[in-house]
Amino acid sequence: MENGNSYRHILKWGDKREEVISHHMAEVIKEKFGLSDADLKGKHLPGTEPVRLAKPSALKPAQLEHLQGICGNENVLTDDLSRARFSCGKFYGELLDLRLGLVPDPPDAVVAPRTPEEVERIIRFCNAEKIPVVPAGGLSSVTGANRAPFGGIVLDVTKHLNRVLAINRVNKTVTVQAGIYGPALEEELNRLGYSCGHFPQSFEYSTVGGWISARGAGQASTGYGKIEDMVVALKAVTPAGVIETKDYPRTAQGWDLFRLFAGAEGTLGVITEATLHIFNYAPQNTASAAFIFRSFEAAVETMRNIMQSESGKPHLFRISDPDETDIAFRTSGFDGTLADRALQLLGFRTGSRCLMFVAVEGERDYARFVLKKIKGKARKGKGMYIGTSPVRKWLDQRYSSAYMRDPLMDLGIMTDTLETAITWEHLLKVWKAAHDYVARRPKAFLMIHISHVYENGANLYFTFLSPMEKGNEKQDFSAFHRGLVDTILANGGSISHHHGVGRVLAPWMEEHLGRSSMELLRAVKKHLDPYNIMNPGGTLGLI
Ligand SMILES: Cc1cc2nc3c(=O)[nH]c(=O)nc-3n(C[C@H](O)[C@H](O)[C@H](O)COP(=O)(O)OP(=O)(O)OC[C@H]3O[C@@H](n4cnc5c(N)ncnc54)[C@H](O)[C@@H]3O)c2cc1C
């Protein structure tokens, strides 16, 4: 049986519960992948063995003693389980490794500084000794950004550097330590009538430092912006010294230096503090609506019209494409109901219909006004208003679908996500090309949604599912994943909109950004980190 020392324990998401597949979901899985009830009881590559590392810690006793001297023995861990736990994030390829009992890139130690001053001392020491340092937040990266291919230490900022330092009501900002998790930040803000406005699906298990470093986006980003729009100032410890920016609203003092660290993925230094904009917390004012459209094209056209109308925009704004809509209807038990049959008669047919969700926040009259405008535009675009409860239901389960990945792995079904930013003019091209690519693989299945929306474009978010080739899971997954990235880029998409680049997407960086741009990134890195100790080994396409 599985225990807390196993590979499975590490790979499982979030609260590490064993997710049960619902009846409706089981029916969909059986049909899509040709499985029987007996197959659904399978445990492919369970990963239940206790973790054992082949590589012992390579730190010298004097180096370990020095680190212990800085932050205490209890904050320097070298046991196999800790080193394995901090050796990766949540990229599907990494989870497959764990299921196969492999830990290819363990750090030599996990070090948890108690104060920002200890971070400075650790970075100074590691720079002098040329020991690699990988900063770690919640380890929820899905791009292979949290590995230690050259060993060294993982710097766990979540254990101690996890407090709200100040809430400035006059400036409407919060200053936090970078290792604070989403719920702790939001609870403290809610108590005082504010909200952080940043709700990635990984919210419960990711940190402010990780949000900034991977340049993430929350589910209400259309209204509140991406994390880089929320950062006002930050403090980062680099091998070249401490960079601390001030909280001016805007300046013209050369470059905005804090932006260097948004998306730096731990390659330049350790973010220890950040000051962020905050927003009023007034959920009772939220005005929401769900619509159904006869086609993805019609829904996208309406979404663009809303964004370009200059009559206000929603905070949460999503369209599920026909495949995602179909799965949503089937797994919620809506499929085949009287209401479903009525929709079909009205021309909202399975296979082409699309759901759109909208939620506007802010002052009550404002939210109602904007929603009224949106409803008008949706009507004009031939969308039908279907009430508010689909949005409420979606919000209630918005963090839980991530748990499905583990039981699907038990069935030998891979499921992973990719995402891209794309201008409106190329959006449908990428959407179609991705579907064509996935359709070429027998029994593979792709769902796409739009969830972060701008005046000149949006993101596309891809979730693919497919049975894996048994005995060749890693290569099979990598080749399929690579092909989908190639397809997205060939049709005009960006490498990432909000997951970041890590080591997984790094091979596309130079070609996508161009050589001169990459040289600039490398020059900045060389200045701040001359010995390449910060998250070395390929993240962002750096060395
Ligand atoms: C189920 C699931 C759902 C997700 N949904 C979303 C989503 O909706 N939106 C989204 O944007 N992302 C999402 N992600 C991706 C991931 O959660 C984000 O990239 C998140 O911002 C990472 O935060 P973290 O604290 O877990 O950082 P980590 O994974 O620990 O680190 C990510 C990177 O940041 C660096 N880093 C972390 N902390 C610091 C620091 N203090 N200083 C310097 N560098 C640091 C690390 O070295 C690494 O390179 C999802 C991931 C999962 C597994």
JSON list of C-alpha atoms in Angstrom, two decimals, residues 41 67 86 106 108 173 194 226 238 246 261 286-287 318 325 338 377 385 404 429 466 513 528 534:
[
{"chain": "A", "resi": 41, "resn": "LYS", "atom": "CA", "xyz": [-10.07, -0.55, -11.37]},
{"chain": "A", "resi": 67, "resn": "LEU", "atom": "CA", "xyz": [24.49, 26.11, 5.78]},
{"chain": "A", "resi": 86, "resn": "PHE", "atom": "CA", "xyz": [11.92, 19.15, -3.97]},
{"chain": "A", "resi": 106, "resn": "PRO", "atom": "CA", "xyz": [17.60, 15.64, -6.97]},
{"chain": "A", "resi": 108, "resn": "ASP", "atom": "CA", "xyz": [21.88, 17.74, -2.53]},
{"chain": "A", "resi": 173, "resn": "THR", "atom": "CA", "xyz": [-1.27, 47.62, -1.60]},
{"chain": "A", "resi": 194, "resn": "TYR", "atom": "CA", "xyz": [-9.70, 43.28, 0.33]},
{"chain": "A", "resi": 226, "resn": "LYS", "atom": "CA", "xyz": [-1.83, 39.06, -14.90]},
{"chain": "A", "resi": 238, "resn": "THR", "atom": "CA", "xyz": [20.91, 37.95, -6.48]},
{"chain": "A", "resi": 246, "resn": "LYS", "atom": "CA", "xyz": [10.28, 51.22, -4.75]},
{"chain": "A", "resi": 261, "resn": "PHE", "atom": "CA", "xyz": [12.08, 39.23, -12.12]},
{"chain": "A", "resi": 286, "resn": "THR", "atom": "CA", "xyz": [-20.58, 40.02, -8.46]},
{"chain": "A", "resi": 287, "resn": "ALA", "atom": "CA", "xyz": [-22.83, 39.94, -11.50]},
{"chain": "A", "resi": 318, "resn": "ARG", "atom": "CA", "xyz": [-14.29, 32.06, -20.47]},
{"chain": "A", "resi": 325, "resn": "THR", "atom": "CA", "xyz": [-18.63, 22.00, -23.49]},
{"chain": "A", "resi": 338, "resn": "LEU", "atom": "CA", "xyz": [-35.30, 17.92, -20.96]},
{"chain": "A", "resi": 377, "resn": "LYS", "atom": "CA", "xyz": [-23.68, 41.95, -27.08]},
{"chain": "A", "resi": 385, "resn": "TYR", "atom": "CA", "xyz": [-28.52, 33.52, -21.72]},
{"chain": "A", "resi": 404, "resn": "MET", "atom": "CA", "xyz": [-8.43, 14.06, -12.05]},
{"chain": "A", "resi": 429, "resn": "LYS", "atom": "CA", "xyz": [-6.30, 29.02, -36.96]},
{"chain": "A", "resi": 466, "resn": "SER", "atom": "CA", "xyz": [-4.84, 9.93, -24.58]},
{"chain": "A", "resi": 513, "resn": "LEU", "atom": "CA", "xyz": [12.42, 35.11, -29.52]},
{"chain": "A", "resi": 528, "resn": "LEU", "atom": "CA", "xyz": [23.38, 39.18, -11.97]},
{"chain": "A", "resi": 534, "resn": "MET", "atom": "CA", "xyz": [20.67, 30.40, -9.95]}
]
